[in-house]
Coordinates of N, CA and C and ligand atoms in Angstrom, one line a residue:
M1263 N 152.2 71.9 138.8 CA 153.4 71.1 139.0 C 153.6 70.2 137.7
R1264 N 154.8 70.2 137.2 CA 154.9 69.3 136.0 C 155.3 67.9 136.4
K1265 N 155.0 67.0 135.5 CA 155.2 65.6 135.7 C 156.7 65.2 135.7
K1266 N 157.0 64.2 136.4 CA 158.3 63.5 136.2 C 158.1 62.2 135.5
I1267 N 158.8 62.0 134.4 CA 158.6 60.8 133.6 C 159.9 60.1 133.3
V1268 N 159.9 58.8 133.4 CA 161.0 58.0 132.9 C 160.4 57.0 131.9
A1269 N 160.8 57.1 130.7 CA 160.3 56.3 129.6 C 161.4 55.5 128.9
G1270 N 161.0 54.2 128.7 CA 162.0 53.3 128.1 C 161.7 53.1 126.6
N1271 N 162.6 53.6 125.8 CA 162.5 53.4 124.3 C 163.2 52.1 124.0
W1272 N 162.5 51.0 123.7 CA 163.1 49.7 123.5 C 163.7 49.7 122.0
K1273 N 163.3 50.6 121.2 CA 163.8 50.6 119.8 C 163.4 49.3 119.2
M1274 N 164.3 48.8 118.2 CA 163.9 47.5 117.5 C 164.6 46.4 118.2
N1275 N 164.2 46.2 119.5 CA 164.8 45.2 120.3 C 163.7 44.3 121.0
T1276 N 164.0 43.1 121.4 CA 163.2 42.1 122.0 C 162.3 41.4 121.1
S1277 N 162.2 40.1 121.3 CA 161.2 39.2 120.6 C 159.9 39.5 121.4
P1278 N 158.8 39.1 120.8 CA 157.5 39.3 121.5 C 157.5 38.7 122.9
Q1279 N 158.1 37.5 123.1 CA 158.2 36.9 124.4 C 159.1 37.7 125.3
E1280 N 160.3 38.1 124.8 CA 161.2 38.9 125.7 C 160.6 40.2 126.1
G1281 N 159.9 40.8 125.1 CA 159.2 42.1 125.4 C 158.1 41.9 126.5
L1282 N 157.4 40.9 126.4 CA 156.3 40.6 127.4 C 156.9 40.4 128.8
A1283 N 158.0 39.6 128.8 CA 158.7 39.3 130.1 C 159.2 40.6 130.7
L1284 N 159.8 41.5 129.8 CA 160.4 42.7 130.3 C 159.3 43.6 130.9
A1285 N 158.2 43.7 130.1 CA 157.0 44.6 130.6 C 156.5 44.0 131.9
K1286 N 156.4 42.7 132.0 CA 155.9 42.1 133.3 C 156.8 42.5 134.4
A1287 N 158.1 42.4 134.2 CA 159.1 42.7 135.2 C 159.0 44.1 135.7
V1288 N 158.8 45.0 134.7 CA 158.7 46.5 135.1 C 157.4 46.7 135.8
E1289 N 156.3 46.1 135.4 CA 155.0 46.3 136.0 C 155.1 45.7 137.4
A1290 N 155.8 44.6 137.6 CA 155.8 44.0 139.0 C 156.5 44.9 139.9
K1291 N 157.6 45.6 139.5 CA 158.3 46.5 140.4 C 157.4 47.7 140.7
A1292 N 156.7 48.2 139.6 CA 155.8 49.4 139.8 C 154.7 49.1 140.7
S1293 N 154.2 47.9 140.7 CA 153.0 47.5 141.5 C 153.3 47.5 143.0
H1294 N 154.6 47.5 143.3 CA 155.0 47.7 144.7 C 155.1 49.1 145.1
G1295 N 154.8 50.0 144.2 CA 154.8 51.4 144.5 C 155.8 52.2 143.6
L1296 N 155.3 53.1 142.8 CA 156.1 53.9 142.0 C 156.8 54.9 142.8
P1297 N 158.0 55.4 142.5 CA 158.6 56.5 143.2 C 157.6 57.7 143.1
Q1298 N 157.6 58.5 144.2 CA 156.6 59.6 144.4 C 156.6 60.5 143.1
G1299 N 155.4 60.6 142.6 CA 155.2 61.6 141.5 C 155.8 61.2 140.2
V1300 N 156.3 60.0 140.0 CA 157.0 59.6 138.8 C 156.1 58.7 137.9
E1301 N 156.0 59.0 136.6 CA 155.3 58.2 135.7 C 156.4 57.3 135.0
L1302 N 156.1 56.1 134.9 CA 157.0 55.1 134.2 C 156.3 54.7 132.9
V1303 N 157.0 54.7 131.8 CA 156.4 54.4 130.5 C 157.4 53.4 129.8
V1304 N 156.8 52.4 129.1 CA 157.7 51.6 128.2 C 157.2 51.8 126.7
A1305 N 158.1 51.7 125.8 CA 157.8 51.9 124.4 C 158.4 50.7 123.6
P1306 N 157.6 49.6 123.5 CA 158.0 48.5 122.8 C 157.8 48.7 121.3
P1307 N 158.3 47.7 120.4 CA 157.9 47.8 119.0 C 156.4 47.6 118.8
F1308 N 155.9 48.0 117.7 CA 154.5 48.0 117.3 C 153.9 46.6 117.6
T1309 N 154.6 45.6 117.2 CA 154.1 44.2 117.2 C 153.8 43.7 118.6
H1310 N 154.4 44.4 119.6 CA 154.3 43.9 121.0 C 153.2 44.7 121.7
L1311 N 152.7 45.7 121.1 CA 151.9 46.7 121.9 C 150.6 46.0 122.6
S1312 N 149.8 45.3 121.8 CA 148.6 44.8 122.4 C 148.9 43.8 123.6
A1313 N 149.9 43.0 123.4 CA 150.2 42.0 124.4 C 150.8 42.7 125.6
V1314 N 151.6 43.7 125.4 CA 152.2 44.4 126.5 C 151.1 45.2 127.3
A1315 N 150.2 45.8 126.5 CA 149.1 46.6 127.1 C 148.3 45.7 128.1
A1316 N 148.2 44.5 127.8 CA 147.4 43.6 128.6 C 148.0 43.3 130.0
V1317 N 149.3 43.5 130.1 CA 150.0 43.2 131.4 C 150.4 44.5 132.2
L1318 N 150.0 45.6 131.6 CA 150.4 46.9 132.3 C 149.2 47.5 133.0
S1319 N 149.3 48.0 134.2 CA 148.3 48.9 134.8 C 148.9 50.1 135.4
K1320 N 150.1 49.9 136.1 CA 150.8 51.0 136.8 C 151.7 51.8 135.8
V1321 N 152.1 51.0 134.8 CA 153.1 51.6 133.8 C 152.4 52.0 132.5
G1322 N 152.8 53.1 132.0 CA 152.2 53.6 130.8 C 152.8 52.9 129.6
L1323 N 152.1 53.0 128.5 CA 152.5 52.3 127.2 C 152.7 53.4 126.1
S1324 N 153.8 53.3 125.4 CA 154.1 54.2 124.3 C 154.4 53.4 123.0
A1325 N 154.1 54.0 121.9 CA 154.6 53.5 120.6 C 155.8 54.4 120.3
Q1326 N 156.5 54.0 119.2 CA 157.8 54.7 118.9 C 157.7 55.6 117.6
N1327 N 156.5 55.6 117.0 CA 156.3 56.3 115.8 C 154.8 56.2 115.4
C1328 N 154.3 57.0 114.5 CA 153.0 56.9 114.0 C 152.9 57.4 112.6
A1329 N 151.8 57.1 111.9 CA 151.7 57.6 110.5 C 151.2 59.0 110.5
T1330 N 151.4 59.6 109.3 CA 151.0 61.0 109.1 C 149.6 61.1 108.8
H1331 N 148.9 60.0 108.4 CA 147.5 60.1 108.0 C 146.6 59.2 108.8
D1332 N 145.3 59.4 108.6 CA 144.3 58.6 109.4 C 144.3 57.1 109.0
S1333 N 144.2 56.8 107.7 CA 144.0 55.5 107.3 C 144.1 55.5 105.7
G1334 N 144.2 54.3 105.1 CA 144.2 54.3 103.7 C 145.4 53.6 103.1
A1335 N 145.7 53.9 101.9 CA 146.8 53.2 101.1 C 148.2 53.8 101.5
Y1336 N 148.6 53.4 102.7 CA 149.9 53.8 103.2 C 150.7 52.5 103.7
T1337 N 151.1 51.7 102.8 CA 151.6 50.4 103.1 C 152.7 50.5 104.2
G1338 N 152.6 49.7 105.2 CA 153.7 49.6 106.2 C 153.5 50.6 107.3
E1339 N 152.5 51.5 107.2 CA 152.3 52.5 108.3 C 151.3 52.1 109.3
V1340 N 151.4 52.7 110.5 CA 150.5 52.4 111.6 C 149.9 53.7 112.1
S1341 N 148.6 53.8 112.1 CA 148.0 55.1 112.4 C 147.9 55.3 113.9
A1342 N 147.7 56.6 114.3 CA 147.6 57.0 115.7 C 146.3 56.3 116.3
S1343 N 145.3 56.2 115.5 CA 144.1 55.6 116.1 C 144.3 54.1 116.3
M1344 N 145.1 53.4 115.5 CA 145.4 52.0 115.7 C 146.2 51.8 117.0
L1345 N 147.1 52.8 117.2 CA 148.0 52.7 118.4 C 147.1 52.9 119.6
K1346 N 146.2 53.9 119.5 CA 145.3 54.1 120.7 C 144.5 52.8 121.0
Q1347 N 144.0 52.2 119.9 CA 143.2 51.0 120.1 C 144.0 49.8 120.6
A1348 N 145.3 49.8 120.3 CA 146.2 48.8 120.8 C 146.6 49.0 122.3
G1349 N 146.2 50.2 122.8 CA 146.4 50.4 124.3 C 147.5 51.4 124.6
A1350 N 148.1 52.1 123.5 CA 149.1 53.1 123.8 C 148.5 54.4 124.4
G1351 N 149.2 55.0 125.3 CA 148.8 56.3 125.8 C 149.7 57.4 125.3
Y1352 N 150.9 57.0 124.9 CA 152.0 57.9 124.5 C 152.5 57.5 123.1
V1353 N 153.1 58.4 122.4 CA 153.8 58.0 121.1 C 155.0 58.9 121.0
I1354 N 156.2 58.3 120.8 CA 157.4 59.0 120.6 C 157.4 59.5 119.1
I1355 N 157.6 60.8 118.9 CA 157.8 61.2 117.5 C 159.1 62.1 117.4
G1356 N 159.7 62.1 116.2 CA 160.8 62.9 115.9 C 162.1 62.4 116.5
H1357 N 162.2 61.1 116.9 CA 163.4 60.6 117.4 C 164.5 60.8 116.3
S1358 N 165.7 61.0 116.7 CA 166.8 61.3 115.8 C 167.0 60.2 114.8
E1359 N 166.8 58.9 115.3 CA 167.0 57.8 114.4 C 166.0 57.9 113.2
R1360 N 164.8 58.3 113.5 CA 163.8 58.5 112.5 C 164.0 59.7 111.6
R1361 N 164.5 60.7 112.2 CA 164.9 61.9 111.4 C 166.0 61.6 110.4
S1362 N 167.0 60.9 110.9 CA 168.2 60.7 110.0 C 168.0 59.5 109.1
Y1363 N 167.4 58.3 109.6 CA 167.3 57.2 108.7 C 166.1 57.1 107.8
Y1364 N 165.0 57.8 108.3 CA 163.7 57.6 107.6 C 163.2 59.0 107.1
G1365 N 164.0 60.0 107.1 CA 163.6 61.2 106.5 C 162.5 62.0 107.2
E1366 N 162.4 61.8 108.5 CA 161.3 62.5 109.2 C 161.7 64.0 109.2
T1367 N 160.7 64.9 108.9 CA 161.0 66.3 108.8 C 160.0 67.1 109.7
D1368 N 160.3 68.3 109.9 CA 159.4 69.2 110.7 C 158.0 69.1 110.1
Q1369 N 157.9 69.0 108.8 CA 156.6 69.0 108.1 C 155.9 67.6 108.4
S1370 N 156.6 66.5 108.3 CA 155.9 65.2 108.6 C 155.6 65.1 110.1
L1371 N 156.5 65.7 110.9 CA 156.2 65.7 112.4 C 155.0 66.5 112.8
S1372 N 154.8 67.6 112.0 CA 153.6 68.4 112.3 C 152.3 67.6 112.0
L1373 N 152.4 66.8 111.0 CA 151.2 65.9 110.6 C 151.0 64.9 111.7
K1374 N 152.1 64.3 112.1 CA 152.1 63.2 113.2 C 151.5 63.8 114.5
M1375 N 152.0 65.0 114.8 CA 151.6 65.7 116.0 C 150.1 65.9 116.0
A1376 N 149.6 66.3 114.8 CA 148.1 66.5 114.7 C 147.4 65.2 114.9
Q1377 N 147.9 64.1 114.3 CA 147.2 62.8 114.5 C 147.2 62.4 115.9
L1378 N 148.3 62.6 116.6 CA 148.3 62.2 118.1 C 147.3 63.0 118.9
L1379 N 147.3 64.3 118.7 CA 146.4 65.1 119.5 C 145.0 64.8 119.2
K1380 N 144.7 64.6 117.9 CA 143.3 64.2 117.5 C 142.8 62.9 118.2
N1381 N 143.8 62.0 118.4 CA 143.4 60.7 118.9 C 143.6 60.6 120.5
G1382 N 143.9 61.7 121.1 CA 144.1 61.7 122.6 C 145.3 61.0 123.1
L1383 N 146.3 61.0 122.2 CA 147.6 60.4 122.7 C 148.6 61.5 123.1
T1384 N 149.5 61.1 124.0 CA 150.5 62.1 124.5 C 151.7 62.0 123.6
P1385 N 152.0 63.0 122.9 CA 153.3 63.0 122.1 C 154.5 63.2 123.0
I1386 N 155.5 62.3 122.7 CA 156.8 62.5 123.3 C 157.7 63.0 122.2
F1387 N 157.8 64.3 122.1 CA 158.5 65.0 120.9 C 160.0 65.1 121.2
C1388 N 160.8 64.5 120.3 CA 162.2 64.5 120.5 C 162.9 65.6 119.7
C1389 N 163.9 66.1 120.2 CA 164.7 67.1 119.5 C 166.2 66.9 120.0
G1390 N 167.1 67.5 119.2 CA 168.5 67.3 119.6 C 169.4 67.5 118.4
E1391 N 170.6 68.0 118.7 CA 171.6 68.3 117.7 C 172.6 67.2 117.5
V1392 N 173.2 67.2 116.3 CA 174.3 66.2 116.0 C 175.6 66.8 116.5
L1393 N 176.6 65.9 116.5 CA 177.9 66.4 117.0 C 178.5 67.6 116.3
D1394 N 178.5 67.6 115.0 CA 179.0 68.7 114.2 C 178.3 70.0 114.6
E1395 N 177.0 70.0 114.9 CA 176.3 71.2 115.2 C 176.7 71.6 116.6
R1396 N 176.9 70.7 117.5 CA 177.4 71.1 118.9 C 178.8 71.7 118.8
E1397 N 179.7 71.0 118.0 CA 181.1 71.5 118.0 C 181.2 72.8 117.3
S1398 N 180.3 73.1 116.4 CA 180.3 74.4 115.7 C 179.5 75.5 116.4
G1399 N 179.0 75.1 117.6 CA 178.3 76.1 118.4 C 176.9 76.4 117.9
K1400 N 176.3 75.5 117.1 CA 175.0 75.8 116.5 C 173.9 75.0 117.3
H1401 N 174.2 74.4 118.4 CA 173.2 73.5 119.0 C 172.0 74.2 119.5
F1402 N 172.1 75.4 120.0 CA 170.9 76.1 120.5 C 170.0 76.5 119.3
E1403 N 170.6 77.0 118.2 CA 169.9 77.4 117.1 C 169.1 76.2 116.4
V1404 N 169.8 75.0 116.4 CA 169.2 73.8 115.8 C 168.0 73.3 116.6
V1405 N 168.2 73.3 117.9 CA 167.1 72.7 118.7 C 166.0 73.7 118.8
E1406 N 166.3 75.0 118.8 CA 165.2 76.0 118.8 C 164.3 75.9 117.6
A1407 N 165.0 75.7 116.4 CA 164.2 75.5 115.2 C 163.4 74.3 115.2
Q1408 N 163.9 73.2 115.7 CA 163.1 71.9 115.8 C 161.9 72.1 116.7
V1409 N 162.1 72.8 117.8 CA 161.0 73.0 118.7 C 160.0 74.0 118.1
A1410 N 160.5 75.1 117.6 CA 159.6 76.1 117.0 C 158.8 75.6 115.8
N1411 N 159.5 74.9 114.9 CA 158.8 74.5 113.7 C 157.6 73.5 113.9
V1412 N 157.7 72.7 115.0 CA 156.6 71.8 115.2 C 155.7 72.2 116.3
L1413 N 156.2 72.8 117.4 CA 155.4 73.0 118.5 C 154.7 74.4 118.5
F1414 N 155.3 75.4 117.8 CA 154.8 76.7 117.9 C 153.6 76.9 117.0
Q1415 N 153.2 75.9 116.3 CA 151.9 76.0 115.6 C 150.7 75.5 116.4
L1416 N 151.0 75.0 117.6 CA 150.0 74.4 118.4 C 149.3 75.5 119.2
S1417 N 148.1 75.3 119.6 CA 147.4 76.1 120.6 C 148.1 75.8 121.9
E1418 N 147.9 76.8 122.9 CA 148.4 76.5 124.2 C 147.8 75.2 124.8
E1419 N 146.5 75.1 124.5 CA 145.8 73.9 125.1 C 146.4 72.6 124.5
D1420 N 146.7 72.6 123.2 CA 147.3 71.3 122.7 C 148.8 71.2 123.2
F1421 N 149.5 72.3 123.2 CA 150.9 72.2 123.7 C 151.0 71.6 125.1
R1422 N 150.0 71.9 125.9 CA 150.0 71.4 127.3 C 150.0 69.9 127.3
K1423 N 149.6 69.2 126.2 CA 149.6 67.7 126.2 C 150.9 67.1 125.8
V1424 N 151.9 68.0 125.4 CA 153.1 67.5 124.8 C 154.2 67.3 125.9
V1425 N 154.9 66.2 125.8 CA 156.2 66.0 126.5 C 157.3 66.1 125.6
I1426 N 158.4 66.8 126.0 CA 159.5 67.0 125.1 C 160.7 66.1 125.6
A1427 N 161.4 65.6 124.7 CA 162.7 64.8 125.1 C 163.8 65.5 124.3
Y1428 N 164.8 66.0 125.1 CA 166.0 66.5 124.5 C 167.0 65.4 124.4
E1429 N 167.4 65.0 123.2 CA 168.3 63.9 123.1 C 169.5 64.4 122.1
P1430 N 170.6 64.8 122.7 CA 171.7 65.2 121.9 C 172.2 63.9 121.1
V1431 N 172.2 64.0 119.8 CA 172.4 62.8 119.0 C 173.8 62.1 119.3
W1432 N 174.8 63.0 119.6 CA 176.1 62.4 119.9 C 176.1 61.6 121.2
A1433 N 175.1 61.7 122.0 CA 175.1 61.0 123.3 C 174.2 59.7 123.2
I1434 N 173.6 59.5 122.0 CA 172.6 58.4 121.9 C 173.4 57.1 121.6
G1435 N 173.4 56.1 122.5 CA 174.0 54.8 122.2 C 175.5 54.9 122.2
T1436 N 176.1 56.0 122.6 CA 177.6 56.1 122.5 C 178.3 56.0 123.8
G1437 N 177.5 56.0 124.9 CA 178.1 55.9 126.2 C 178.6 57.3 126.6
R1438 N 178.5 58.3 125.7 CA 179.0 59.6 126.0 C 177.8 60.5 126.4
T1439 N 177.4 60.5 127.7 CA 176.3 61.2 128.2 C 176.6 62.7 128.1
A1440 N 175.6 63.6 127.9 CA 175.8 65.0 128.1 C 176.1 65.2 129.6
S1441 N 176.9 66.2 129.9 CA 177.1 66.4 131.4 C 175.9 67.0 131.9
P1442 N 175.7 67.0 133.3 CA 174.5 67.6 133.9 C 174.4 69.0 133.5
E1443 N 175.5 69.7 133.4 CA 175.5 71.2 133.0 C 175.0 71.4 131.6
Q1444 N 175.5 70.5 130.7 CA 175.1 70.6 129.3 C 173.6 70.3 129.2
A1445 N 173.1 69.3 129.9 CA 171.7 69.0 129.9 C 170.9 70.2 130.4
Q1446 N 171.2 70.6 131.6 CA 170.5 71.7 132.2 C 170.4 73.0 131.4
E1447 N 171.6 73.3 130.8 CA 171.7 74.5 129.9 C 170.7 74.4 128.8
M1448 N 170.6 73.2 128.1 CA 169.7 73.1 127.0 C 168.3 73.1 127.4
H1449 N 168.0 72.3 128.5 CA 166.6 72.2 129.0 C 166.1 73.6 129.4
A1450 N 167.0 74.4 130.0 CA 166.6 75.8 130.4 C 166.3 76.6 129.2
A1451 N 167.1 76.4 128.2 CA 167.0 77.2 126.9 C 165.6 76.8 126.3
I1452 N 165.3 75.5 126.2 CA 164.1 75.1 125.7 C 162.9 75.7 126.4
R1453 N 163.0 75.6 127.8 CA 161.9 76.2 128.6 C 161.8 77.7 128.3
G1454 N 162.9 78.3 128.1 CA 162.8 79.8 127.8 C 162.1 80.1 126.5
W1455 N 162.4 79.3 125.5 CA 161.7 79.5 124.2 C 160.2 79.2 124.3
L1456 N 159.9 78.2 125.1 CA 158.5 77.8 125.4 C 157.8 79.0 126.1
R1457 N 158.5 79.6 127.1 CA 157.9 80.7 127.9 C 157.7 81.8 127.0
G1458 N 158.6 82.1 126.1 CA 158.4 83.2 125.1 C 157.2 83.1 124.3
H1459 N 156.9 81.8 123.9 CA 155.8 81.6 123.0 C 154.5 81.3 123.7
F1460 N 154.5 80.5 124.7 CA 153.3 80.0 125.3 C 153.0 80.7 126.7
G1461 N 154.0 81.4 127.2 CA 153.8 82.0 128.5 C 154.4 81.2 129.7
D1462 N 154.5 81.8 130.8 CA 155.2 81.3 132.0 C 154.6 79.9 132.4
S1463 N 153.2 79.9 132.5 CA 152.6 78.8 133.2 C 152.7 77.5 132.3
A1464 N 152.5 77.6 131.0 CA 152.5 76.5 130.1 C 154.0 76.0 130.0
A1465 N 154.9 76.9 130.0 CA 156.4 76.5 130.0 C 156.8 75.8 131.3
A1466 N 156.3 76.3 132.4 CA 156.7 75.7 133.7 C 156.1 74.3 133.8
D1467 N 154.9 74.1 133.2 CA 154.2 72.8 133.4 C 154.7 71.7 132.4
C1468 N 155.6 72.1 131.4 CA 156.0 71.1 130.4 C 157.1 70.2 130.9
A1469 N 156.9 68.9 130.8 CA 158.0 68.0 131.2 C 159.0 67.9 130.1
I1470 N 160.2 68.1 130.4 CA 161.3 68.0 129.4 C 162.3 66.9 129.9
L1471 N 162.3 65.8 129.1 CA 163.1 64.7 129.5 C 164.5 64.7 128.8
Y1472 N 165.5 64.1 129.4 CA 166.8 64.0 128.8 C 167.0 62.6 128.3
G1473 N 167.6 62.5 127.1 CA 167.9 61.1 126.6 C 169.3 61.1 126.0
G1474 N 170.0 60.0 126.1 CA 171.3 59.8 125.5 C 172.2 59.2 126.5
S1475 N 172.4 57.9 126.4 CA 173.3 57.2 127.4 C 173.0 57.5 128.8
C1476 N 171.7 57.6 129.1 CA 171.3 57.8 130.5 C 171.2 56.4 131.1
K1477 N 171.8 56.2 132.3 CA 171.7 54.9 133.0 C 171.7 55.2 134.5
A1478 N 171.6 54.0 135.2 CA 171.4 54.2 136.7 C 172.6 55.0 137.3
S1479 N 173.8 54.8 136.7 CA 174.9 55.4 137.3 C 175.0 57.0 137.1
N1480 N 174.3 57.5 136.1 CA 174.3 58.9 135.9 C 173.0 59.6 136.0
A1481 N 171.9 58.9 136.2 CA 170.6 59.5 136.2 C 170.4 60.5 137.3
Q1482 N 170.9 60.2 138.4 CA 170.7 61.0 139.6 C 171.3 62.4 139.4
E1483 N 172.5 62.5 138.8 CA 173.1 63.8 138.6 C 172.4 64.6 137.5
L1484 N 171.8 63.8 136.5 CA 171.1 64.5 135.5 C 169.7 65.0 136.0
F1485 N 169.0 64.1 136.7 CA 167.7 64.5 137.2 C 167.7 65.5 138.3
A1486 N 168.8 65.7 138.9 CA 168.9 66.7 140.0 C 168.8 68.2 139.5
N1487 N 168.9 68.3 138.1 CA 168.8 69.7 137.6 C 167.4 70.2 137.5
P1488 N 167.2 71.5 137.8 CA 165.8 72.0 137.9 C 165.0 71.8 136.7
D1489 N 165.6 71.8 135.5 CA 164.8 71.8 134.3 C 164.8 70.4 133.6
V1490 N 165.4 69.4 134.3 CA 165.4 68.0 133.7 C 164.3 67.2 134.5
D1491 N 163.3 66.8 133.8 CA 162.1 66.3 134.4 C 162.0 64.8 134.2
G1492 N 163.1 64.1 133.9 CA 163.1 62.7 133.7 C 163.9 62.3 132.5
G1493 N 163.7 61.1 132.0 CA 164.6 60.6 131.0 C 163.9 59.8 129.9
L1494 N 164.4 59.8 128.7 CA 164.0 58.9 127.7 C 165.2 57.9 127.5
I1495 N 165.0 56.7 127.9 CA 166.1 55.8 128.1 C 166.1 54.7 127.0
G1496 N 167.2 54.5 126.3 CA 167.3 53.5 125.3 C 167.8 52.2 125.9
G1497 N 169.1 51.9 125.7 CA 169.7 50.6 126.1 C 169.4 50.2 127.5
A1498 N 169.5 51.2 128.4 CA 169.4 50.8 129.8 C 167.9 50.5 130.2
S1499 N 167.0 50.7 129.3 CA 165.6 50.3 129.6 C 165.3 48.9 129.2
L1500 N 166.3 48.2 128.7 CA 166.0 46.8 128.3 C 166.3 45.8 129.4
N1501 N 166.7 46.4 130.6 CA 166.9 45.6 131.8 C 166.0 46.2 132.9
A1502 N 165.1 45.4 133.4 CA 164.1 45.9 134.3 C 164.8 46.5 135.6
D1503 N 165.8 45.9 136.1 CA 166.5 46.4 137.3 C 167.1 47.7 137.1
E1504 N 167.8 47.8 136.0 CA 168.5 49.1 135.6 C 167.4 50.2 135.4
F1505 N 166.4 49.9 134.7 CA 165.3 50.8 134.4 C 164.6 51.3 135.7
W1506 N 164.4 50.4 136.6 CA 163.8 50.7 137.8 C 164.7 51.6 138.7
A1507 N 166.0 51.3 138.6 CA 167.0 52.1 139.4 C 167.0 53.5 138.8
I1508 N 166.8 53.7 137.5 CA 166.8 55.0 136.9 C 165.5 55.7 137.4
A1509 N 164.4 55.0 137.4 CA 163.1 55.6 137.9 C 163.2 56.1 139.3
N1510 N 164.1 55.5 140.1 CA 164.3 55.8 141.5 C 165.4 56.8 141.7
S1511 N 165.8 57.5 140.6 CA 167.0 58.4 140.7 C 166.6 59.9 141.0
F1512 N 165.4 60.2 141.2 CA 165.0 61.6 141.5 C 165.3 62.0 142.9
Ligands
13P710 P1 170.5 55.3 124.7 O1 169.9 55.4 126.1 O2 170.7 53.8 124.3 O3 171.7 56.2 124.5 O4 169.3 55.8 123.7 C1 168.7 57.0 124.0 C2 167.5 57.1 123.1 O5 167.7 57.3 121.9 C3 166.2 57.1 123.7 O6 165.2 57.4 122.8

């Protein structure tokens, strides 16, 4: 059985105090009982990780990026092992904001993926097409290449540690959510490519999350789809009540 996961990507939001208060509020809700079979994860900025780790026990902790190398002269970078030591269990890689603003490529993502696996961290690997690609009917081809170029070089054993997040770029922060049909169609396609490469069992066990303007008012119809295993939530994860309502939408 694959996991259900609701992860909150806080992006570059919250002061350290605000982040700690938000993490405590989410943890307080989770400590009264997580929804059956659901993992809840928060992904604060790097600077908040250690402090947030100290107040979480029911809720998982993620970073939003990691370095391509172990250590050394890479000014401004943060290594996977540092994230692990700060208390993270997950790391988001390949977010469209990092692909488009910071030049993240399949090649750099492969290096990051290797760092995460080496350090026992769970990668949350993001993929998704931009609006032009969807409108020109290239969305399947684009997402298949993103998935194949980074994930198909992994062994089945390593692939089984990966969580995928499909985030159509046109739906991120726009209020324009993918319809449940659009989400299901792409999630099923992703699972089909995974099945072709890794086999039935590994594909069936992989959690594929949806991200892009997901909120309490639309999470239920998105999560009701057979291949949608949860969400990667941006804006709506900055409010503990809203985030908790999303977690309870299965
Ligand atoms: P929004 O939920 O704000 O659209 O962001 C989605 C996202 O990018 C999560 O990683």
